[in-house]
CSV table of C-alpha atoms and ligand atoms in Angstrom, one decimal:
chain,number,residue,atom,x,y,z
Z,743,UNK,CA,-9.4,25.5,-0.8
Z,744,UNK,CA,-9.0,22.0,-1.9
Z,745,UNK,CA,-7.9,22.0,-5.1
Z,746,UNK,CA,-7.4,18.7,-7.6
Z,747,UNK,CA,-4.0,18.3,-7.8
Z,748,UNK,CA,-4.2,15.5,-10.0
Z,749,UNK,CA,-7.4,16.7,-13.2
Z,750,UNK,CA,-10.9,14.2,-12.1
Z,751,UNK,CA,-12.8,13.2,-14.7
Z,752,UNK,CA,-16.7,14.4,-15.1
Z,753,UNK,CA,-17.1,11.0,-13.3
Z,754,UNK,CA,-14.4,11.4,-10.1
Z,755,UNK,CA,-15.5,15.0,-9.7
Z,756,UNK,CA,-19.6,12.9,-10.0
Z,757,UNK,CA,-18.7,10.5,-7.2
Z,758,UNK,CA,-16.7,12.7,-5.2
Z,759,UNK,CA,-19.4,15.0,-5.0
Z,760,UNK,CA,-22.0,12.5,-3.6
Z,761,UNK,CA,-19.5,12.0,-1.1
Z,762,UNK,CA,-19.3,15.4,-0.4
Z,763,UNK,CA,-23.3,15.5,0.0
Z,764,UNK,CA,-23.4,12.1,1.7
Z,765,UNK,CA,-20.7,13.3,4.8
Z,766,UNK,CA,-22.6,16.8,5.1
Z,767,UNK,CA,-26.0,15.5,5.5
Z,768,UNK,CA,-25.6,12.5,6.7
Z,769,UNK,CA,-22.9,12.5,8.7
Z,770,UNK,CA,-22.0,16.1,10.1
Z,771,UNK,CA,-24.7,15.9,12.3
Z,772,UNK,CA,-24.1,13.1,14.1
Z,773,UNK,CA,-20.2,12.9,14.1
Z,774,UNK,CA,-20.0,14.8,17.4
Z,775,UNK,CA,-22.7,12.1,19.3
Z,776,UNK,CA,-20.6,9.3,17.3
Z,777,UNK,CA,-17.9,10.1,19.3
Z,778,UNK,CA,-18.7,10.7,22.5
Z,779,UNK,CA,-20.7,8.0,23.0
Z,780,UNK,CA,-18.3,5.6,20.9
Z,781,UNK,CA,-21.2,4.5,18.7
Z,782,UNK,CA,-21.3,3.1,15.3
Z,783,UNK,CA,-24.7,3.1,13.5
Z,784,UNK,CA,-25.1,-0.1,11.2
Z,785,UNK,CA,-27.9,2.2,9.4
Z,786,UNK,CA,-25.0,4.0,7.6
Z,787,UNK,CA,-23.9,1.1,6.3
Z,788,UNK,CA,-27.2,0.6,4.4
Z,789,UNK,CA,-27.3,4.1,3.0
Z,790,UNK,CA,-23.6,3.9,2.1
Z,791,UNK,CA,-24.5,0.4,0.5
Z,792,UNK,CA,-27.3,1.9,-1.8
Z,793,UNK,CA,-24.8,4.5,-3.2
Z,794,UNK,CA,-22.3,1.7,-4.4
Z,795,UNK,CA,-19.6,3.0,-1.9
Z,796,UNK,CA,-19.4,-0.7,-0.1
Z,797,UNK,CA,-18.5,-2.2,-3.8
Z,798,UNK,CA,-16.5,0.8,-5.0
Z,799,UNK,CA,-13.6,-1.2,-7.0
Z,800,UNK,CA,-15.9,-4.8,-7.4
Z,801,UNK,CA,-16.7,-5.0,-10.9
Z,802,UNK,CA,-20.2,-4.2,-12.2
Z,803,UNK,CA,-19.8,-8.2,-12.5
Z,804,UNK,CA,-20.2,-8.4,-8.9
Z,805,UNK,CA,-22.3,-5.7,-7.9
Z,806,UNK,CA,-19.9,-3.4,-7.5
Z,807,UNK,CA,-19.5,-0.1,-8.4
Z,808,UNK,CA,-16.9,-0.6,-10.9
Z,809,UNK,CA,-14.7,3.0,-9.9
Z,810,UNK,CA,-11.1,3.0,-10.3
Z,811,UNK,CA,-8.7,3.6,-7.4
Z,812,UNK,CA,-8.7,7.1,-7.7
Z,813,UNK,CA,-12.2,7.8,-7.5
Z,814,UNK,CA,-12.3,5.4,-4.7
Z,815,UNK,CA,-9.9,7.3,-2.8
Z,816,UNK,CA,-11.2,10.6,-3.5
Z,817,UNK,CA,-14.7,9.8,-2.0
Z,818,UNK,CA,-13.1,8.2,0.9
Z,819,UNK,CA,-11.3,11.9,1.1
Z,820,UNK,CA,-14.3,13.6,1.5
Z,821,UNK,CA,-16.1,11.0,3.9
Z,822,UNK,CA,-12.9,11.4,6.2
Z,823,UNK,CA,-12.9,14.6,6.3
Z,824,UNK,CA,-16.5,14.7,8.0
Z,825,UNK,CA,-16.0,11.5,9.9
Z,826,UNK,CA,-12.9,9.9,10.1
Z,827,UNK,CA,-14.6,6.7,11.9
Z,828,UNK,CA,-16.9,6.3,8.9
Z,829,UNK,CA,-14.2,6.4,6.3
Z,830,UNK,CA,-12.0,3.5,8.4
Z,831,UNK,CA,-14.8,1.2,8.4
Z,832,UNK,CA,-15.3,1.8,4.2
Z,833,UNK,CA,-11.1,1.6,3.5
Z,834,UNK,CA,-11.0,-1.6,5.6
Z,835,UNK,CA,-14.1,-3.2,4.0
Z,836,UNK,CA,-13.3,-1.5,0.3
Z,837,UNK,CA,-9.5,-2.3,0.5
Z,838,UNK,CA,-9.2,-5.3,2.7
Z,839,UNK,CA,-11.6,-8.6,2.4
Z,840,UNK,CA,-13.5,-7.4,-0.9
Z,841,UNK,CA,-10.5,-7.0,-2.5
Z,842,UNK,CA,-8.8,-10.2,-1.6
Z,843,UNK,CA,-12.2,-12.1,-2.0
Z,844,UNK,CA,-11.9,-11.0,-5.9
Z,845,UNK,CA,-8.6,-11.6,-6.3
Z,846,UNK,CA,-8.1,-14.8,-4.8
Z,847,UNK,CA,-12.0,-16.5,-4.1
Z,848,UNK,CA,-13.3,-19.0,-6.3
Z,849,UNK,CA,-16.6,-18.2,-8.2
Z,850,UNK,CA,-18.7,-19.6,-5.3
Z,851,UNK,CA,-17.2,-17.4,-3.0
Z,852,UNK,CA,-17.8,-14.8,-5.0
Z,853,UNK,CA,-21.1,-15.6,-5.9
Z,854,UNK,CA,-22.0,-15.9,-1.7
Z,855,UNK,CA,-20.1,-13.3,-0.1
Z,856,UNK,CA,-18.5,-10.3,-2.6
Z,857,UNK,CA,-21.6,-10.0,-4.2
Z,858,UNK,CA,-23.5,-9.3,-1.1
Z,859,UNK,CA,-20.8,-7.0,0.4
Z,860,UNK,CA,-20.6,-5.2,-2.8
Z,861,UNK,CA,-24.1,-4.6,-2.3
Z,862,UNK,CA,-23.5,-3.3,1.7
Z,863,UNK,CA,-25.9,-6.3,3.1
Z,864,UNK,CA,-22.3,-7.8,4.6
Z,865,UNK,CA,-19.6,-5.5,6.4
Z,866,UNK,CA,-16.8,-6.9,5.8
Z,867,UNK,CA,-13.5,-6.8,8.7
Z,868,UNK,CA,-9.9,-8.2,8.3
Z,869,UNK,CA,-8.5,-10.5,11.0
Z,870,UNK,CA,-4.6,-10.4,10.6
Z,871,UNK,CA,-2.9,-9.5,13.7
Z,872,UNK,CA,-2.7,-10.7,17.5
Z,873,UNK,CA,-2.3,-9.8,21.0
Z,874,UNK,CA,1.5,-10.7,20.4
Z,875,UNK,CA,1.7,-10.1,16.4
Z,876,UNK,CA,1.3,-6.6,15.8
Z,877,UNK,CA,4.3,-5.2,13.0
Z,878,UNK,CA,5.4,-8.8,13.0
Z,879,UNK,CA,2.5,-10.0,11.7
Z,880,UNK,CA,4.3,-13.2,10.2
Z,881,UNK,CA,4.8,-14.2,14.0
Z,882,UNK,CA,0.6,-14.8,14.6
Z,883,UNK,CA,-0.3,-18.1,16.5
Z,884,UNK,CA,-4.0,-18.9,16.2
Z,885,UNK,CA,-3.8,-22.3,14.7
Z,886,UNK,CA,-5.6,-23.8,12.1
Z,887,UNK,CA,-5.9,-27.9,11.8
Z,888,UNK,CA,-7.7,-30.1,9.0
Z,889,UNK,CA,-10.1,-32.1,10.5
Z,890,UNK,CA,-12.0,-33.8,8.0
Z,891,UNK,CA,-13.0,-31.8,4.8
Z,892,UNK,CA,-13.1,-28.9,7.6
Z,893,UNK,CA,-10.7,-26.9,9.7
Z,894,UNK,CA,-10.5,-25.9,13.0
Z,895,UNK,CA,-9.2,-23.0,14.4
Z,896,UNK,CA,-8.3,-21.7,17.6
Z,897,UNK,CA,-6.6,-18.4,18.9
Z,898,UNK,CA,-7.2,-14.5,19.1
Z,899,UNK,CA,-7.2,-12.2,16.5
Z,900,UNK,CA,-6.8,-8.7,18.0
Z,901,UNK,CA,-7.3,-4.5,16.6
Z,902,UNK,CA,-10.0,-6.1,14.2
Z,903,UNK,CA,-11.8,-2.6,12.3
Z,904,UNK,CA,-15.4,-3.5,12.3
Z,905,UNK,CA,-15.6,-6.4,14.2
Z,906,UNK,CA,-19.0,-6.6,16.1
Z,907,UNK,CA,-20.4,-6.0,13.0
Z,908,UNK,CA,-18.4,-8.1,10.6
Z,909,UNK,CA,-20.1,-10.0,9.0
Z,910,UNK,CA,-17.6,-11.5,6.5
Z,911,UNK,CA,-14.2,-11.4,8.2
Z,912,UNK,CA,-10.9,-12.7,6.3
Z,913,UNK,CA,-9.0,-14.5,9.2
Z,914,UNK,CA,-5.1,-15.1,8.6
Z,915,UNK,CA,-4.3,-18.6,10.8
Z,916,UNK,CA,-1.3,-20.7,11.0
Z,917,UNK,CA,-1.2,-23.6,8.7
Z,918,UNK,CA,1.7,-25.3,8.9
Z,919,UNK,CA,2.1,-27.6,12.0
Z,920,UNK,CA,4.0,-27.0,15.3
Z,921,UNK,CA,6.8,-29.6,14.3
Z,922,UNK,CA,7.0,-28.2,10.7
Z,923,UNK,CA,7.1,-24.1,10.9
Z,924,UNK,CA,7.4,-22.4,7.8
Z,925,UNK,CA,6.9,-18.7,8.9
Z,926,UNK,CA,5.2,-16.3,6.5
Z,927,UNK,CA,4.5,-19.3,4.2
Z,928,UNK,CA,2.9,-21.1,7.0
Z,929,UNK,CA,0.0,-18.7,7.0
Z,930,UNK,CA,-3.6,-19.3,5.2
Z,931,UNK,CA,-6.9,-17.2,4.7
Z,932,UNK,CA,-10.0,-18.0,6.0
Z,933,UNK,CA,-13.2,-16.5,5.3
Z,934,UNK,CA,-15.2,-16.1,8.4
Z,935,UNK,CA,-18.7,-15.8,9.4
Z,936,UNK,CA,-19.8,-14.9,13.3
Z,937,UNK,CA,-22.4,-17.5,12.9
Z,938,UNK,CA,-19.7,-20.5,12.9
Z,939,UNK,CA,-19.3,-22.4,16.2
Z,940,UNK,CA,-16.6,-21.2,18.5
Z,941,UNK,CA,-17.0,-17.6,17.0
Z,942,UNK,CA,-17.1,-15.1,19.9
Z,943,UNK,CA,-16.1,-11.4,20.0
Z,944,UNK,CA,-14.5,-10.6,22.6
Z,945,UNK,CA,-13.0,-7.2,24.8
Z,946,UNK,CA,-14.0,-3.9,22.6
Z,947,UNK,CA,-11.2,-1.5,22.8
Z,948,UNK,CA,-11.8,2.0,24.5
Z,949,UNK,CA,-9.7,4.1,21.9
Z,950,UNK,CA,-8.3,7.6,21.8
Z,951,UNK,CA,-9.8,8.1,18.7
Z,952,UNK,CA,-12.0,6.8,16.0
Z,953,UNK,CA,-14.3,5.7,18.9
Z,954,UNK,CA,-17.3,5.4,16.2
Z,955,UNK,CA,-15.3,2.5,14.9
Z,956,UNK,CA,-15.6,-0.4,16.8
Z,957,UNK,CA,-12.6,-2.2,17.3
Z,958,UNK,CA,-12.5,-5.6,18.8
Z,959,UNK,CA,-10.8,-8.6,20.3
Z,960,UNK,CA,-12.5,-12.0,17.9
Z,961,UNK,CA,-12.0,-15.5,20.2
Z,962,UNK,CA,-12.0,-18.9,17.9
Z,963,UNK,CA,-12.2,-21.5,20.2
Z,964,UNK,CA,-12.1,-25.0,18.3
Z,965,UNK,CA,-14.2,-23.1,15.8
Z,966,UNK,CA,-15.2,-25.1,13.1
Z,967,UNK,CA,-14.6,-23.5,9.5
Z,968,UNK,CA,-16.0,-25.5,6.1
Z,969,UNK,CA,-13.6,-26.6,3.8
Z,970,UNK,CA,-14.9,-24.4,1.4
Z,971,UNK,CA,-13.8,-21.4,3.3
Z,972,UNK,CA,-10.1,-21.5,3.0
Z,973,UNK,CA,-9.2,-18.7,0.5
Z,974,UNK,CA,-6.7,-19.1,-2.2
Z,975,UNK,CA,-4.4,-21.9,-1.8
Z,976,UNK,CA,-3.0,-23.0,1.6
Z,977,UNK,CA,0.7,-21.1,2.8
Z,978,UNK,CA,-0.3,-18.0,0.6
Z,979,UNK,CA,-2.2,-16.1,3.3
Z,980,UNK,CA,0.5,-13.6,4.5
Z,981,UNK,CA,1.1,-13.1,0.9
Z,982,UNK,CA,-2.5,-12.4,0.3
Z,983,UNK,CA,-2.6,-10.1,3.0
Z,984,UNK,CA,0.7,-8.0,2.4
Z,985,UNK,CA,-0.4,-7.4,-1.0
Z,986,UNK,CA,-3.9,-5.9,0.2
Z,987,UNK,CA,-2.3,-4.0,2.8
Z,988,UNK,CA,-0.2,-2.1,0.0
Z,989,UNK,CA,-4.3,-1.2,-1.3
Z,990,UNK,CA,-5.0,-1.0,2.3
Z,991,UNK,CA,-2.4,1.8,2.9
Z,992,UNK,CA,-3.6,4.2,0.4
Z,993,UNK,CA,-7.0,3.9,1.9
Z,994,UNK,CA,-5.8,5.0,5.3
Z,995,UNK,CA,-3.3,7.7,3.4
Z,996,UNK,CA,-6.9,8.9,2.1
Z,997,UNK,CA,-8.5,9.2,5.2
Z,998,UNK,CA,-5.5,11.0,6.7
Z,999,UNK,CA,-5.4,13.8,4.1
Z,1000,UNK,CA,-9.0,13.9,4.8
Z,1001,UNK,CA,-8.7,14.8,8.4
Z,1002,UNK,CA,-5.4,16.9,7.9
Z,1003,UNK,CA,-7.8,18.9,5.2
Z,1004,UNK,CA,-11.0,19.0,7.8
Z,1005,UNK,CA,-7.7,20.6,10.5
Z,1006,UNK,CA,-6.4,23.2,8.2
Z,1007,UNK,CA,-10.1,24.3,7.0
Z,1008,UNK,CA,-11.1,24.5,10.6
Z,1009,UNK,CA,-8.0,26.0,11.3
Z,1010,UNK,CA,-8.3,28.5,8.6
Z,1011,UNK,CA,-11.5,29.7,9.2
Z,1012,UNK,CA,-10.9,30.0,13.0
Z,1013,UNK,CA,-8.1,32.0,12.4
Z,1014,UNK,CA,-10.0,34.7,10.3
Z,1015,UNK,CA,-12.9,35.1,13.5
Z,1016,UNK,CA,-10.8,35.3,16.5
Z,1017,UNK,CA,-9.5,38.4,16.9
Z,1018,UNK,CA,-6.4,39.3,19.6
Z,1019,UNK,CA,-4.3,42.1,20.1
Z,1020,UNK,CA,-7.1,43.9,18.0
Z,1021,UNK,CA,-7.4,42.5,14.9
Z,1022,UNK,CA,-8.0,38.5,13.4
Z,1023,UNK,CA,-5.1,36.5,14.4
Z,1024,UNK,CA,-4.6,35.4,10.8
Z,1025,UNK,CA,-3.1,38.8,10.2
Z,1026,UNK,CA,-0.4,37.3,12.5
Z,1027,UNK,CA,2.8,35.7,10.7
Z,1028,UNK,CA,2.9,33.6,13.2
Z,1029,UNK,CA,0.1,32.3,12.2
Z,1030,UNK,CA,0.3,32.8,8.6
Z,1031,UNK,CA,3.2,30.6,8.4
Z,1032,UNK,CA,1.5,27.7,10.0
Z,1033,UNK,CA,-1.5,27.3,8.2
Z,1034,UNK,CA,0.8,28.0,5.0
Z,1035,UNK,CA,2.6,25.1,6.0
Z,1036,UNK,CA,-0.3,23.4,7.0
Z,1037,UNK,CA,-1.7,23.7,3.4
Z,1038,UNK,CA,1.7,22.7,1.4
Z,1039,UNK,CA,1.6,19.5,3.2
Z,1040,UNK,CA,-1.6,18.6,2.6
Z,1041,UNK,CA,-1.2,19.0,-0.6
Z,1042,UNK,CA,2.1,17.3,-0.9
Z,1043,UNK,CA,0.4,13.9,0.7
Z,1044,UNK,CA,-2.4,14.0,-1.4
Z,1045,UNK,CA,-0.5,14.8,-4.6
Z,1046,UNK,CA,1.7,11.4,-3.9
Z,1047,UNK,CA,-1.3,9.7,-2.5
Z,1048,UNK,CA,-3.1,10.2,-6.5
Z,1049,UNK,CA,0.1,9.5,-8.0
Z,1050,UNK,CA,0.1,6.0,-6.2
Z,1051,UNK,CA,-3.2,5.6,-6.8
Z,1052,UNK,CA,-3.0,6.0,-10.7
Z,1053,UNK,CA,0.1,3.7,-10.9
Z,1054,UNK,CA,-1.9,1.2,-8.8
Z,1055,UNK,CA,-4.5,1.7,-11.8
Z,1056,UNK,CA,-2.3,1.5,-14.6
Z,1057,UNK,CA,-1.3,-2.1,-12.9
Z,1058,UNK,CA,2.5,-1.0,-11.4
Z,1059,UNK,CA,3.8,-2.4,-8.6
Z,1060,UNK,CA,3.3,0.2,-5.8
Z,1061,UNK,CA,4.2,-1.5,-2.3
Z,1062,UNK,CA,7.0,1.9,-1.7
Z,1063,UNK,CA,4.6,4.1,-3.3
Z,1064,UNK,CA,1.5,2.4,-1.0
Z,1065,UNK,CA,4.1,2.9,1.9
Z,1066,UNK,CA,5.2,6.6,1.4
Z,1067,UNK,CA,1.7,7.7,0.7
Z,1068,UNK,CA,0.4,6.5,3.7
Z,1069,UNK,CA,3.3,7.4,5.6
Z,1070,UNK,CA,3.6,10.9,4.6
Z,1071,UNK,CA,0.1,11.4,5.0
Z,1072,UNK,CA,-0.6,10.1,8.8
Z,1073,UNK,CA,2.6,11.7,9.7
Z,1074,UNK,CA,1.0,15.2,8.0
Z,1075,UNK,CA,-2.8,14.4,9.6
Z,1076,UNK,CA,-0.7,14.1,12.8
Z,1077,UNK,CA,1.1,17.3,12.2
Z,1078,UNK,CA,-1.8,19.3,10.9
Z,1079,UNK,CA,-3.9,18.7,13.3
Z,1080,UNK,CA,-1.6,20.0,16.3
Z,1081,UNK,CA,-1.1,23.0,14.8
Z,1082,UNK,CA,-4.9,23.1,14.0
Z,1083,UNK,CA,-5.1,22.9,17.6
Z,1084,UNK,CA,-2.2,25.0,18.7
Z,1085,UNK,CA,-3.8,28.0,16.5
Z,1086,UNK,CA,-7.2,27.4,18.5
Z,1087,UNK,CA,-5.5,27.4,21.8
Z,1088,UNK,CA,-7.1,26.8,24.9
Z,1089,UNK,CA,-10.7,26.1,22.2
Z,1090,UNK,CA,-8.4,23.7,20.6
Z,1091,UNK,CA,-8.0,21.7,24.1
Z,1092,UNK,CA,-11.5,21.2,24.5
Z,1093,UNK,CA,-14.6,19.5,22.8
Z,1094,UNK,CA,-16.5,22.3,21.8
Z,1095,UNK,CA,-14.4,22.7,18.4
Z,1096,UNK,CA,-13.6,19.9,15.8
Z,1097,UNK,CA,-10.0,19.9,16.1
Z,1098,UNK,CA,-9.6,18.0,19.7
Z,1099,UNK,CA,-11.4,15.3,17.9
Z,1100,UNK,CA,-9.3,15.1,14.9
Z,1101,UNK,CA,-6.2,15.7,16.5
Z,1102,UNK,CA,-7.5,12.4,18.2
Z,1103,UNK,CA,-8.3,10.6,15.3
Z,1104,UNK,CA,-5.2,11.8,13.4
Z,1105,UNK,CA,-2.8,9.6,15.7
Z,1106,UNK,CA,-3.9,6.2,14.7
Z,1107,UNK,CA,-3.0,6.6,11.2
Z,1108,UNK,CA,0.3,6.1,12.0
Z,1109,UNK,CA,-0.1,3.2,13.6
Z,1110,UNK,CA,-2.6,0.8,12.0
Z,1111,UNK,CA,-2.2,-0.8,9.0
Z,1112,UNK,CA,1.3,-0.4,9.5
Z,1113,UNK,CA,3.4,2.2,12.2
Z,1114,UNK,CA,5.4,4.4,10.3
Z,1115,UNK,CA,8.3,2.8,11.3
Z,1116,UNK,CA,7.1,-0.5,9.2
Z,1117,UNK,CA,6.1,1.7,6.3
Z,1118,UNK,CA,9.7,2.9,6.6
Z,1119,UNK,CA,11.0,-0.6,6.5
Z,1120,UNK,CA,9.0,-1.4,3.4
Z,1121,UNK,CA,10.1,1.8,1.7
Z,1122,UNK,CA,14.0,1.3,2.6
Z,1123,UNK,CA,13.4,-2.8,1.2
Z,1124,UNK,CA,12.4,-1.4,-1.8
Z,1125,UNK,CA,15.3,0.8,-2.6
Z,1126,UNK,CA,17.3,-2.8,-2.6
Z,1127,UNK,CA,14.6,-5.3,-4.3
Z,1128,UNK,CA,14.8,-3.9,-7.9
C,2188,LIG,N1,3.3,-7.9,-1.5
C,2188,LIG,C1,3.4,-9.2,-1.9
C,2188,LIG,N2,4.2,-10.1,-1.1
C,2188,LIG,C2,4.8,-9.6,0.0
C,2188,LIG,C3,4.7,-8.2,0.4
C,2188,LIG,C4,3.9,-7.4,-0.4
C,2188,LIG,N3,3.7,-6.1,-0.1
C,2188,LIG,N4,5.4,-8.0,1.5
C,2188,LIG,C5,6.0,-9.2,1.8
C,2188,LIG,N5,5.6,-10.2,0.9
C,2188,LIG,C6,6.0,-11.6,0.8
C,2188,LIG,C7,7.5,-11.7,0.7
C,2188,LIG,O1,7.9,-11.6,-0.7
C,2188,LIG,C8,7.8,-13.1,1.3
C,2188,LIG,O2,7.4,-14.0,0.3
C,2188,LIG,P1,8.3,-15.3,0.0
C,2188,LIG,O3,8.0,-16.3,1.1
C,2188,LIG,O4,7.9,-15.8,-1.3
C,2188,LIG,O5,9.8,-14.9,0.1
C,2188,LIG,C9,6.7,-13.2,2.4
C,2188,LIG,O6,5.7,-12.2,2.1
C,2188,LIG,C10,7.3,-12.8,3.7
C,2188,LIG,O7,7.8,-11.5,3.6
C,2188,LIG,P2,8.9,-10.9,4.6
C,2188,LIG,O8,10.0,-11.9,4.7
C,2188,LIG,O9,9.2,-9.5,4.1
C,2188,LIG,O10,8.1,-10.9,6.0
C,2188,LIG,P3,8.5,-10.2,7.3
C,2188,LIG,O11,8.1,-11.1,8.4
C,2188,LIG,O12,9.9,-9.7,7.3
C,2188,LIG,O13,7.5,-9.0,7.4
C,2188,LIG,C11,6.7,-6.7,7.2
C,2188,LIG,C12,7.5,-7.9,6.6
C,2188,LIG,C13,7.4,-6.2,8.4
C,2188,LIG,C14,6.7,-5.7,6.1
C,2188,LIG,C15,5.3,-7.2,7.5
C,2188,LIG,O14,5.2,-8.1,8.6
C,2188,LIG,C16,4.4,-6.0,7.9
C,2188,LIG,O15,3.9,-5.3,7.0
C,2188,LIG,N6,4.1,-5.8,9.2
C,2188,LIG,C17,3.1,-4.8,9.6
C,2188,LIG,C18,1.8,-5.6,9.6
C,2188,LIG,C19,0.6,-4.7,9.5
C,2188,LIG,O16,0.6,-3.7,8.7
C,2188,LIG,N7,-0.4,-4.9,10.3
C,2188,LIG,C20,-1.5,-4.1,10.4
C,2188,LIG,C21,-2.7,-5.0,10.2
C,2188,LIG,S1,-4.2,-4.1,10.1
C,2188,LIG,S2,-4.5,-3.5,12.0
């Protein structure tokens, strides 16, 4: 049913077929427990680790995998369509700290903490907003102060993807000094370890959805970060952490189409079983027309979502394009997956299908990483900024 919009190379259609393999046997069978118990198994991590899918875009260099974005993002497809919890934790650790680590760390960051997460022995999580900075992220208070060749930071970083088991988180933390504020240029990077004193995690969210994600509260309380930890150069951390969101996004518009796809298979197949007023209900127009709609908007998100991603490949600058794809796509998983439910009715309410699960997991796709109302801020800035 889904077909390539954009052609895969023998080595895309490779990668996104161990994917493919990977979610069915390795996930499908557990993605129900997962859930309902609102457990993440560190094991996956491992196996995920061994197939190069923690390292995806680090160069061979590094220990990475070496794939473009596109292949990246088509394996991430598949995993979300199996389990959409499982795919957030690779997007954030894929798009987020590993990418900013190789763009912006020094060889002997590199050296200590890309290589290892490349090789899936470090999860990596992204520390950017706060109980009070959510879509104003430039507005984030925890405060970092030299002391020494060291820093010390205090404050509350808050919605962190993967935090009990971060190992390598990339903090953003105020800089710039209370008598001195410099807003979005007033913000640094730090690379953080749970080991460091002062490092707690604190109050796990109970969420909706993605509940085999764990999602955390991280408390730095006159924690003590090495010199050597600061990423980049100081006042550039917003910077450095808008520009990964714009990879970010297209990770999360991944894992959307991935659960919008899951919905209108599920959907589909439902439709051609249940039988009403004598005969399956997908003889029904009524029906027919949704799932056709169902399937054009699938394939319109993940038709922009490629086209992003090969821009992003052939080096453009894609913040609108990063903003649209993801947009269009949570806003279609969100869609999809109420009329996935809709078409199961009163089976579509309950937990005995897929699609009360997805519908679930569908909603916070337009809301982290960006609401859609940010992504269409970004996009309307753009129209102005060239
Ligand atoms: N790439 C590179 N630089 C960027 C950028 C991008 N995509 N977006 C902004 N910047 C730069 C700007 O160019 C500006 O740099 P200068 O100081 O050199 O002028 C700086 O960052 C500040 O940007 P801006 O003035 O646009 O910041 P705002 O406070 O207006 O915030 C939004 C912009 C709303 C777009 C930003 O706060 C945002 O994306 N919010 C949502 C945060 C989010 O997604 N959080 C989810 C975290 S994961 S749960």
């Amino acid at each position: 049913m889904a077909w390539a919009l954009t052609p895969l190379t023998e080595e895309q259609r490779s990668i996104q077929a161990v994917a493919r393999d990977f979610a069915a046997t390795e996930l499908a069978p557990f993605t129900e427990v997962w859930d309902r118990d609102s457990y993440f198994d560190p094991a996956i991590i491992g196996k995920l680790g061994e197939l190069g899918f923690l390292g995806m875009m680090i160069p061979e260099q590094y220990d990475g995998l070496g794939v473009d974005t596109l292949t990246y993002l088509v394996a991430l497809e598949e995993i979300a369509t199996v389990d959409a919890s499982i795919a957030v934790t690779l997007s954030v650790h894929n798009s987020l700290p590993t990418q900013m680590l190789l763009k912006w760390g020094t060889e002997a960051q590199k050296e200590r903490f890309l290589k290892p997460m490349a090789r899936g022995e470090l999860l990596g999580a992204f520390a950017l907003s706060e109980p009070d900075a959510g879509s104003d992220a430039a507005s984030l208070t925890t405060q970092a102060v030299r002391d020494g060749g060291d820093w010390i930071l205090n404050g509350t970083k808050a919605w962190v993807s993967s935090g009990t088991k971060g190992e390598v988180i990339l903090a953003m933390a105020r800089t710039d000094s209370p008598d001195d504020r410099r807003g979005a240029r007033g913000i640094s990077a730090f690379i953080v370890t749970p080991d460091l004193p002062g490092f707690t995690v604190g109050k796990k969210e109970d969420k909706m959805g993605l509940r085999a994600s764990p999602t955390v509260q991280l408390h730095f309380s006159d924690m003590r970060v090495p010199g050597d930890r600061l990423l980049g150069q100081v006042g550039s951390g917003f910077i450095y952490a808008m520009q990964s969101l714009d990879n970010g996004r297209l990770g999360i518009a991944a894992q959307a189409v991935g659960i919008a796809e899951a919905a209108l298979r599920h959907a589909a197949a439902y439709a051609a079983e249940r039988k009403q007023f004598g005969k399956p209900i997908k003889e029904f127009q009524a029906i027919q027309f949704k799932l056709a709609d169902m399937a054009s908007r699938v394939a319109a998100s993940r038709a922009l979502l490629h086209a992003a991603a090969t821009a992003k490949d052939r080096g453009e600058h894609i913040t609108q394009f990063s903003s649209m794809a993801k947009l269009l796509a949570s806003e279609t998983a969100m869609w999809v997956t109420t009329q996935a439910v809709q078409i199961f009715g009163g089976y579509g309410y309950v937990k005995d299908y897929p699609v009360e699960r997805l519908f679930r997991d569908a909603k916070v796709t337009e809301i982290y990483e960006g609401t859609s109302e940010i992504q269409r801020i970004v996009i309307a800035r753009e129209l102005y900024s060239r």
